[in-house]
Amino acid sequence: MKMIELKNLTKEYCDDEVKTIALDGVSFNIREGEFLAITGPSGSGKSTLMHIMGFLDRPSAGIYKFKGQSIEDLDDDQLAYIRNEEMGFVFQFFNLLPRTSVFDNVKLPLIYTKISEEEKRERVLKAIESVGLIHRVKHYSNQLSGGEQQRVAIARAIVNNPAVIFADEPTGNLDSKSGQQIMEILQNLNDQGHTIILVTHEVYTAEMAKRLIRLKDGKVVSDEPIKDRKIAKNGLIK
């Protein structure tokens, strides 16, 4: 099933009558269950593209359909609802609340849901356990290492069981071993059926996905499966 459809997507920014084209006619589809990496040099448009796909921004022109629904037909409140229900986000700098427990950080996406407190608790503990941090559940986020904080961010991203997980440079602020551990978790989530969209400038990280799209100057310059995919296991690349 097609989860995301992009056709001739364009994003332009205007500043003091100077027009900058961040995306220039981007077209591709993402099917449910894929693990896709988007890479390219700084300024290639990869973060802009992720923001649009994650409903954090809108395109200037072109078509974007999520699960068959054109985002042009949705207002900001509808987009926010779908984003909370269907999407999880992992960022380079974790974006955790300091001096707040691991449990409460992971619980954040559930605050405005209508499920019971008991179900919220079960979901939070399941998500924390899935990233191997159940022994840290009562620790404050600022008491954790960088790798552990990113694992908390992943638990928060999956607590709603989203259809798709967007990971924007998730290893960019970590040492190599911690980064590989994060990629192992993302690969395991993909094996469980989650769709993963990874944005990275790191070649070795991109090669742990199953499909690679390269951007340059806002255009797709290549889109191909990764034949010699690297597998991260216990912090080591196999």
PDB file of C-alpha atoms in Angstrom:
ATOM      1  CA  MET A   1       0.000   0.000   0.000  1.00  0.00           C
ATOM      2  CA  LYS A   2       1.228   3.504  -0.847  1.00  0.00           C
ATOM      3  CA  MET A   3       1.667   5.464   2.361  1.00  0.00           C
ATOM      4  CA  ILE A   4       3.197   8.621   0.899  1.00  0.00           C
ATOM      5  CA  GLU A   5       2.853   9.949  -2.659  1.00  0.00           C
ATOM      6  CA  LEU A   6       4.804  13.007  -3.792  1.00  0.00           C
ATOM      7  CA  LYS A   7       4.408  14.517  -7.269  1.00  0.00           C
ATOM      8  CA  ASN A   8       6.288  17.586  -8.518  1.00  0.00           C
ATOM      9  CA  LEU A   9       6.716  18.879  -4.967  1.00  0.00           C
ATOM     10  CA  THR A  10       8.184  22.367  -4.756  1.00  0.00           C
ATOM     11  CA  LYS A  11       9.115  24.540  -1.802  1.00  0.00           C
ATOM     12  CA  GLU A  12      10.158  28.158  -2.215  1.00  0.00           C
ATOM     13  CA  TYR A  13      11.195  30.716   0.384  1.00  0.00           C
ATOM     14  CA  CYS A  14      11.161  34.458  -0.247  1.00  0.00           C
ATOM     15  CA  ASP A  15      13.228  36.896   1.798  1.00  0.00           C
ATOM     16  CA  ASP A  16      13.465  40.555   0.800  1.00  0.00           C
ATOM     17  CA  GLU A  17      12.312  39.611  -2.705  1.00  0.00           C
ATOM     18  CA  VAL A  18      15.070  37.001  -2.968  1.00  0.00           C
ATOM     19  CA  LYS A  19      13.590  33.632  -3.898  1.00  0.00           C
ATOM     20  CA  THR A  20      15.257  30.437  -2.702  1.00  0.00           C
ATOM     21  CA  ILE A  21      14.130  27.093  -4.093  1.00  0.00           C
ATOM     22  CA  ALA A  22      14.541  24.406  -1.425  1.00  0.00           C
ATOM     23  CA  LEU A  23      12.701  21.655  -3.335  1.00  0.00           C
ATOM     24  CA  ASP A  24      12.366  21.572  -7.097  1.00  0.00           C
ATOM     25  CA  GLY A  25       9.907  19.072  -8.578  1.00  0.00           C
ATOM     26  CA  VAL A  26      10.415  16.152  -6.172  1.00  0.00           C
ATOM     27  CA  SER A  27       8.436  13.010  -7.045  1.00  0.00           C
ATOM     28  CA  PHE A  28       8.472   9.542  -5.462  1.00  0.00           C
ATOM     29  CA  ASN A  29       6.285   7.140  -3.474  1.00  0.00           C
ATOM     30  CA  ILE A  30       6.859   5.352  -0.163  1.00  0.00           C
ATOM     31  CA  ARG A  31       5.093   2.083   0.521  1.00  0.00           C
ATOM     32  CA  GLU A  32       3.989   0.851   3.916  1.00  0.00           C
ATOM     33  CA  GLY A  33       6.792  -1.007   5.730  1.00  0.00           C
ATOM     34  CA  GLU A  34       9.697   0.551   3.833  1.00  0.00           C
ATOM     35  CA  PHE A  35      12.957   1.729   5.421  1.00  0.00           C
ATOM     36  CA  LEU A  36      13.983   4.712   3.345  1.00  0.00           C
ATOM     37  CA  ALA A  37      17.044   6.925   3.788  1.00  0.00           C
ATOM     38  CA  ILE A  38      17.196  10.425   2.312  1.00  0.00           C
ATOM     39  CA  THR A  39      20.668  11.884   2.001  1.00  0.00           C
ATOM     40  CA  GLY A  40      22.495  14.709   0.305  1.00  0.00           C
ATOM     41  CA  PRO A  41      24.859  17.590   1.031  1.00  0.00           C
ATOM     42  CA  SER A  42      23.959  20.496   3.287  1.00  0.00           C
ATOM     43  CA  GLY A  43      21.330  22.640   1.593  1.00  0.00           C
ATOM     44  CA  SER A  44      20.111  19.840  -0.664  1.00  0.00           C
ATOM     45  CA  GLY A  45      16.567  20.042   0.733  1.00  0.00           C
ATOM     46  CA  LYS A  46      16.436  16.851   2.774  1.00  0.00           C
ATOM     47  CA  SER A  47      15.265  18.447   6.046  1.00  0.00           C
ATOM     48  CA  THR A  48      12.737  20.601   4.201  1.00  0.00           C
ATOM     49  CA  LEU A  49      11.393  17.462   2.549  1.00  0.00           C
ATOM     50  CA  MET A  50      11.081  15.662   5.900  1.00  0.00           C
ATOM     51  CA  HIS A  51       9.264  18.642   7.433  1.00  0.00           C
ATOM     52  CA  ILE A  52       6.725  18.600   4.612  1.00  0.00           C
ATOM     53  CA  MET A  53       6.217  14.835   4.763  1.00  0.00           C
ATOM     54  CA  GLY A  54       5.806  15.101   8.542  1.00  0.00           C
ATOM     55  CA  PHE A  55       3.171  17.877   8.281  1.00  0.00           C
ATOM     56  CA  LEU A  56       5.536  20.382   9.916  1.00  0.00           C
ATOM     57  CA  ASP A  57       5.435  22.541   6.793  1.00  0.00           C
ATOM     58  CA  ARG A  58       3.441  22.792   3.576  1.00  0.00           C
ATOM     59  CA  PRO A  59       4.740  22.702  -0.010  1.00  0.00           C
ATOM     60  CA  SER A  60       4.575  25.743  -2.265  1.00  0.00           C
ATOM     61  CA  ALA A  61       3.283  23.596  -5.138  1.00  0.00           C
ATOM     62  CA  GLY A  62       2.829  19.975  -6.130  1.00  0.00           C
ATOM     63  CA  ILE A  63       0.853  17.069  -4.691  1.00  0.00           C
ATOM     64  CA  TYR A  64       1.396  15.306  -1.376  1.00  0.00           C
ATOM     65  CA  LYS A  65      -0.920  12.432  -0.440  1.00  0.00           C
ATOM     66  CA  PHE A  66      -0.711  10.594   2.894  1.00  0.00           C
ATOM     67  CA  LYS A  67      -2.588   7.292   2.844  1.00  0.00           C
ATOM     68  CA  GLY A  68      -4.442   8.508  -0.239  1.00  0.00           C
ATOM     69  CA  GLN A  69      -5.517  11.820   1.326  1.00  0.00           C
ATOM     70  CA  SER A  70      -4.235  15.030  -0.256  1.00  0.00           C
ATOM     71  CA  ILE A  71      -2.931  17.411   2.404  1.00  0.00           C
ATOM     72  CA  GLU A  72      -4.377  20.310   0.396  1.00  0.00           C
ATOM     73  CA  ASP A  73      -7.795  19.160   1.634  1.00  0.00           C
ATOM     74  CA  LEU A  74      -6.803  19.349   5.312  1.00  0.00           C
ATOM     75  CA  ASP A  75      -6.641  22.353   7.626  1.00  0.00           C
ATOM     76  CA  ASP A  76      -3.934  22.823  10.264  1.00  0.00           C
ATOM     77  CA  ASP A  77      -5.988  21.186  13.037  1.00  0.00           C
ATOM     78  CA  GLN A  78      -6.615  18.108  10.897  1.00  0.00           C
ATOM     79  CA  LEU A  79      -2.937  17.892  10.013  1.00  0.00           C
ATOM     80  CA  ALA A  80      -1.983  18.179  13.692  1.00  0.00           C
ATOM     81  CA  TYR A  81      -4.390  15.361  14.586  1.00  0.00           C
ATOM     82  CA  ILE A  82      -3.006  13.030  11.911  1.00  0.00           C
ATOM     83  CA  ARG A  83       0.561  13.956  12.874  1.00  0.00           C
ATOM     84  CA  ASN A  84      -0.075  12.977  16.501  1.00  0.00           C
ATOM     85  CA  GLU A  85      -1.925   9.773  15.631  1.00  0.00           C
ATOM     86  CA  GLU A  86       0.045   8.511  12.633  1.00  0.00           C
ATOM     87  CA  MET A  87       3.569   9.908  12.925  1.00  0.00           C
ATOM     88  CA  GLY A  88       6.490   9.653  15.310  1.00  0.00           C
ATOM     89  CA  PHE A  89       9.554  11.914  15.249  1.00  0.00           C
ATOM     90  CA  VAL A  90      13.167  11.448  16.347  1.00  0.00           C
ATOM     91  CA  PHE A  91      15.509  14.441  16.073  1.00  0.00           C
ATOM     92  CA  GLN A  92      19.252  14.944  16.367  1.00  0.00           C
ATOM     93  CA  PHE A  93      19.057  16.851  19.644  1.00  0.00           C
ATOM     94  CA  PHE A  94      16.522  14.552  21.376  1.00  0.00           C
ATOM     95  CA  ASN A  95      14.098  17.369  22.398  1.00  0.00           C
ATOM     96  CA  LEU A  96      13.428  15.827  25.809  1.00  0.00           C
ATOM     97  CA  LEU A  97      12.159  17.768  28.819  1.00  0.00           C
ATOM     98  CA  PRO A  98      15.037  18.202  31.308  1.00  0.00           C
ATOM     99  CA  ARG A  99      14.579  17.198  34.950  1.00  0.00           C
ATOM    100  CA  THR A 100      11.604  15.129  33.841  1.00  0.00           C
ATOM    101  CA  SER A 101      11.507  11.370  34.199  1.00  0.00           C
ATOM    102  CA  VAL A 102      11.930   8.959  31.327  1.00  0.00           C
ATOM    103  CA  PHE A 103       8.358   7.780  31.946  1.00  0.00           C
ATOM    104  CA  ASP A 104       6.864  11.277  31.721  1.00  0.00           C
ATOM    105  CA  ASN A 105       8.902  12.178  28.616  1.00  0.00           C
ATOM    106  CA  VAL A 106       7.639   9.111  26.786  1.00  0.00           C
ATOM    107  CA  LYS A 107       4.068   9.760  27.966  1.00  0.00           C
ATOM    108  CA  LEU A 108       3.913  13.241  26.375  1.00  0.00           C
ATOM    109  CA  PRO A 109       2.229  12.224  23.068  1.00  0.00           C
ATOM    110  CA  LEU A 110      -0.546  10.505  25.052  1.00  0.00           C
ATOM    111  CA  ILE A 111      -1.537  13.483  27.194  1.00  0.00           C
ATOM    112  CA  TYR A 112      -4.461  14.552  25.000  1.00  0.00           C
ATOM    113  CA  THR A 113      -5.614  11.093  23.963  1.00  0.00           C
ATOM    114  CA  LYS A 114      -8.846   9.645  25.342  1.00  0.00           C
ATOM    115  CA  ILE A 115      -7.398   6.311  26.459  1.00  0.00           C
ATOM    116  CA  SER A 116      -7.410   5.392  30.140  1.00  0.00           C
ATOM    117  CA  GLU A 117      -4.522   6.142  32.471  1.00  0.00           C
ATOM    118  CA  GLU A 118      -3.885   2.424  32.849  1.00  0.00           C
ATOM    119  CA  GLU A 119      -3.577   1.939  29.103  1.00  0.00           C
ATOM    120  CA  LYS A 120      -1.294   4.987  28.897  1.00  0.00           C
ATOM    121  CA  ARG A 121       0.919   3.436  31.555  1.00  0.00           C
ATOM    122  CA  GLU A 122       1.025   0.108  29.717  1.00  0.00           C
ATOM    123  CA  ARG A 123       1.922   1.767  26.412  1.00  0.00           C
ATOM    124  CA  VAL A 124       4.659   3.879  27.993  1.00  0.00           C
ATOM    125  CA  LEU A 125       6.276   0.947  29.775  1.00  0.00           C
ATOM    126  CA  LYS A 126       6.090  -1.200  26.623  1.00  0.00           C
ATOM    127  CA  ALA A 127       7.772   1.528  24.559  1.00  0.00           C
ATOM    128  CA  ILE A 128      10.510   2.065  27.160  1.00  0.00           C
ATOM    129  CA  GLU A 129      11.117  -1.669  27.403  1.00  0.00           C
ATOM    130  CA  SER A 130      11.390  -1.945  23.610  1.00  0.00           C
ATOM    131  CA  VAL A 131      14.423   0.380  23.624  1.00  0.00           C
ATOM    132  CA  GLY A 132      16.058  -1.406  26.567  1.00  0.00           C
ATOM    133  CA  LEU A 133      15.631   1.318  29.183  1.00  0.00           C
ATOM    134  CA  ILE A 134      13.089  -0.108  31.618  1.00  0.00           C
ATOM    135  CA  HIS A 135      15.766   0.094  34.339  1.00  0.00           C
ATOM    136  CA  ARG A 136      15.943   3.870  33.754  1.00  0.00           C
ATOM    137  CA  VAL A 137      12.202   4.550  33.839  1.00  0.00           C
ATOM    138  CA  LYS A 138      12.366   6.807  36.925  1.00  0.00           C
ATOM    139  CA  HIS A 139      15.581   8.610  35.986  1.00  0.00           C
ATOM    140  CA  TYR A 140      15.513  12.214  34.790  1.00  0.00           C
ATOM    141  CA  SER A 141      16.417  12.677  31.137  1.00  0.00           C
ATOM    142  CA  ASN A 142      19.422  14.836  32.054  1.00  0.00           C
ATOM    143  CA  GLN A 143      20.837  11.927  34.071  1.00  0.00           C
ATOM    144  CA  LEU A 144      21.203   9.807  30.925  1.00  0.00           C
ATOM    145  CA  SER A 145      23.935   9.521  28.331  1.00  0.00           C
ATOM    146  CA  GLY A 146      23.364  10.892  24.829  1.00  0.00           C
ATOM    147  CA  GLY A 147      22.652   7.433  23.446  1.00  0.00           C
ATOM    148  CA  GLU A 148      20.162   6.724  26.236  1.00  0.00           C
ATOM    149  CA  GLN A 149      18.432  10.057  25.645  1.00  0.00           C
ATOM    150  CA  GLN A 150      18.009   9.196  21.980  1.00  0.00           C
ATOM    151  CA  ARG A 151      16.528   5.833  22.944  1.00  0.00           C
ATOM    152  CA  VAL A 152      14.019   7.692  25.142  1.00  0.00           C
ATOM    153  CA  ALA A 153      13.196   9.887  22.130  1.00  0.00           C
ATOM    154  CA  ILE A 154      12.539   6.761  20.055  1.00  0.00           C
ATOM    155  CA  ALA A 155      10.299   5.335  22.791  1.00  0.00           C
ATOM    156  CA  ARG A 156       8.346   8.607  22.776  1.00  0.00           C
ATOM    157  CA  ALA A 157       8.077   8.422  18.974  1.00  0.00           C
ATOM    158  CA  ILE A 158       6.589   4.909  19.007  1.00  0.00           C
ATOM    159  CA  VAL A 159       4.316   5.148  22.075  1.00  0.00           C
ATOM    160  CA  ASN A 160       1.305   5.942  19.838  1.00  0.00           C
ATOM    161  CA  ASN A 161       2.179   3.041  17.510  1.00  0.00           C
ATOM    162  CA  PRO A 162       2.535   5.428  14.538  1.00  0.00           C
ATOM    163  CA  ALA A 163       2.246   4.394  10.918  1.00  0.00           C
ATOM    164  CA  VAL A 164       5.543   6.083  10.084  1.00  0.00           C
ATOM    165  CA  ILE A 165       8.618   7.161  12.053  1.00  0.00           C
ATOM    166  CA  PHE A 166      10.649  10.152  10.829  1.00  0.00           C
ATOM    167  CA  ALA A 167      14.244  10.164  12.057  1.00  0.00           C
ATOM    168  CA  ASP A 168      16.121  13.401  11.296  1.00  0.00           C
ATOM    169  CA  GLU A 169      19.885  12.894  11.797  1.00  0.00           C
ATOM    170  CA  PRO A 170      19.210  10.571  14.778  1.00  0.00           C
ATOM    171  CA  THR A 171      22.879   9.581  15.124  1.00  0.00           C
ATOM    172  CA  GLY A 172      24.395  12.985  14.335  1.00  0.00           C
ATOM    173  CA  ASN A 173      24.959  13.928  17.987  1.00  0.00           C
ATOM    174  CA  LEU A 174      26.245  10.528  19.145  1.00  0.00           C
ATOM    175  CA  ASP A 175      29.490   8.573  19.195  1.00  0.00           C
ATOM    176  CA  SER A 176      29.766   5.767  16.639  1.00  0.00           C
ATOM    177  CA  LYS A 177      28.838   2.911  19.009  1.00  0.00           C
ATOM    178  CA  SER A 178      25.766   4.707  20.363  1.00  0.00           C
ATOM    179  CA  GLY A 179      24.793   5.663  16.823  1.00  0.00           C
ATOM    180  CA  GLN A 180      24.938   2.054  15.698  1.00  0.00           C
ATOM    181  CA  GLN A 181      22.787   1.025  18.681  1.00  0.00           C
ATOM    182  CA  ILE A 182      20.178   3.569  17.614  1.00  0.00           C
ATOM    183  CA  MET A 183      20.247   2.185  14.073  1.00  0.00           C
ATOM    184  CA  GLU A 184      19.805  -1.333  15.437  1.00  0.00           C
ATOM    185  CA  ILE A 185      16.638  -0.191  17.206  1.00  0.00           C
ATOM    186  CA  LEU A 186      15.335   1.460  14.019  1.00  0.00           C
ATOM    187  CA  GLN A 187      16.089  -1.673  11.997  1.00  0.00           C
ATOM    188  CA  ASN A 188      14.241  -3.797  14.567  1.00  0.00           C
ATOM    189  CA  LEU A 189      11.246  -1.453  14.426  1.00  0.00           C
ATOM    190  CA  ASN A 190      11.226  -1.759  10.651  1.00  0.00           C
ATOM    191  CA  ASP A 191      11.371  -5.551  10.949  1.00  0.00           C
ATOM    192  CA  GLN A 192       8.256  -5.284  13.142  1.00  0.00           C
ATOM    193  CA  GLY A 193       6.413  -3.474  10.344  1.00  0.00           C
ATOM    194  CA  HIS A 194       7.030   0.213  11.061  1.00  0.00           C
ATOM    195  CA  THR A 195       7.740   2.468   8.093  1.00  0.00           C
ATOM    196  CA  ILE A 196      10.988   4.359   8.732  1.00  0.00           C
ATOM    197  CA  ILE A 197      12.067   7.532   6.926  1.00  0.00           C
ATOM    198  CA  LEU A 198      15.635   8.447   7.835  1.00  0.00           C
ATOM    199  CA  VAL A 199      17.258  11.771   6.948  1.00  0.00           C
ATOM    200  CA  THR A 200      21.042  11.732   7.268  1.00  0.00           C
ATOM    201  CA  HIS A 201      24.221  13.110   5.722  1.00  0.00           C
ATOM    202  CA  GLU A 202      26.197  10.096   6.993  1.00  0.00           C
ATOM    203  CA  VAL A 203      26.798   7.520   4.261  1.00  0.00           C
ATOM    204  CA  TYR A 204      27.373   4.584   6.631  1.00  0.00           C
ATOM    205  CA  THR A 205      24.103   5.394   8.438  1.00  0.00           C
ATOM    206  CA  ALA A 206      22.140   5.680   5.184  1.00  0.00           C
ATOM    207  CA  GLU A 207      23.447   2.269   4.095  1.00  0.00           C
ATOM    208  CA  MET A 208      21.584   0.650   7.010  1.00  0.00           C
ATOM    209  CA  ALA A 209      18.266   1.456   5.281  1.00  0.00           C
ATOM    210  CA  LYS A 210      16.749  -0.623   2.480  1.00  0.00           C
ATOM    211  CA  ARG A 211      16.305   2.166  -0.059  1.00  0.00           C
ATOM    212  CA  LEU A 212      18.295   5.330  -0.656  1.00  0.00           C
ATOM    213  CA  ILE A 213      17.188   8.619  -2.201  1.00  0.00           C
ATOM    214  CA  ARG A 214      19.870  11.214  -2.893  1.00  0.00           C
ATOM    215  CA  LEU A 215      19.021  14.904  -3.188  1.00  0.00           C
ATOM    216  CA  LYS A 216      21.060  17.704  -4.704  1.00  0.00           C
ATOM    217  CA  ASP A 217      19.935  21.306  -5.118  1.00  0.00           C
ATOM    218  CA  GLY A 218      16.376  20.339  -4.224  1.00  0.00           C
ATOM    219  CA  LYS A 219      16.125  17.593  -6.845  1.00  0.00           C
ATOM    220  CA  VAL A 220      16.132  13.789  -6.633  1.00  0.00           C
ATOM    221  CA  VAL A 221      19.315  12.641  -8.359  1.00  0.00           C
ATOM    222  CA  SER A 222      19.000   8.933  -7.538  1.00  0.00           C
ATOM    223  CA  ASP A 223      16.484   6.519  -6.011  1.00  0.00           C
ATOM    224  CA  GLU A 224      17.577   2.915  -5.644  1.00  0.00           C
ATOM    225  CA  PRO A 225      17.469  -0.104  -3.334  1.00  0.00           C
ATOM    226  CA  ILE A 226      20.492  -0.728  -1.128  1.00  0.00           C
ATOM    227  CA  LYS A 227      21.898  -4.067  -2.289  1.00  0.00           C
ATOM    228  CA  ASP A 228      24.730  -4.353   0.248  1.00  0.00           C
ATOM    229  CA  ARG A 229      22.736  -3.228   3.250  1.00  0.00           C
ATOM    230  CA  LYS A 230      24.623  -2.977   6.535  1.00  0.00           C
ATOM    231  CA  ILE A 231      23.062  -4.512   9.641  1.00  0.00           C
ATOM    232  CA  ALA A 232      23.668  -2.943  13.049  1.00  0.00           C
ATOM    233  CA  LYS A 233      23.801  -5.455  15.884  1.00  0.00           C
ATOM    234  CA  ASN A 234      24.866  -4.821  19.475  1.00  0.00           C
ATOM    235  CA  GLY A 235      26.564  -1.603  18.444  1.00  0.00           C
ATOM    236  CA  LEU A 236      28.554  -3.257  15.657  1.00  0.00           C
ATOM    237  CA  ILE A 237      28.012  -3.166  11.895  1.00  0.00           C
ATOM    238  CA  LYS A 238      27.691  -6.595  10.278  1.00  0.00           C
TER     239      LYS A 238
END
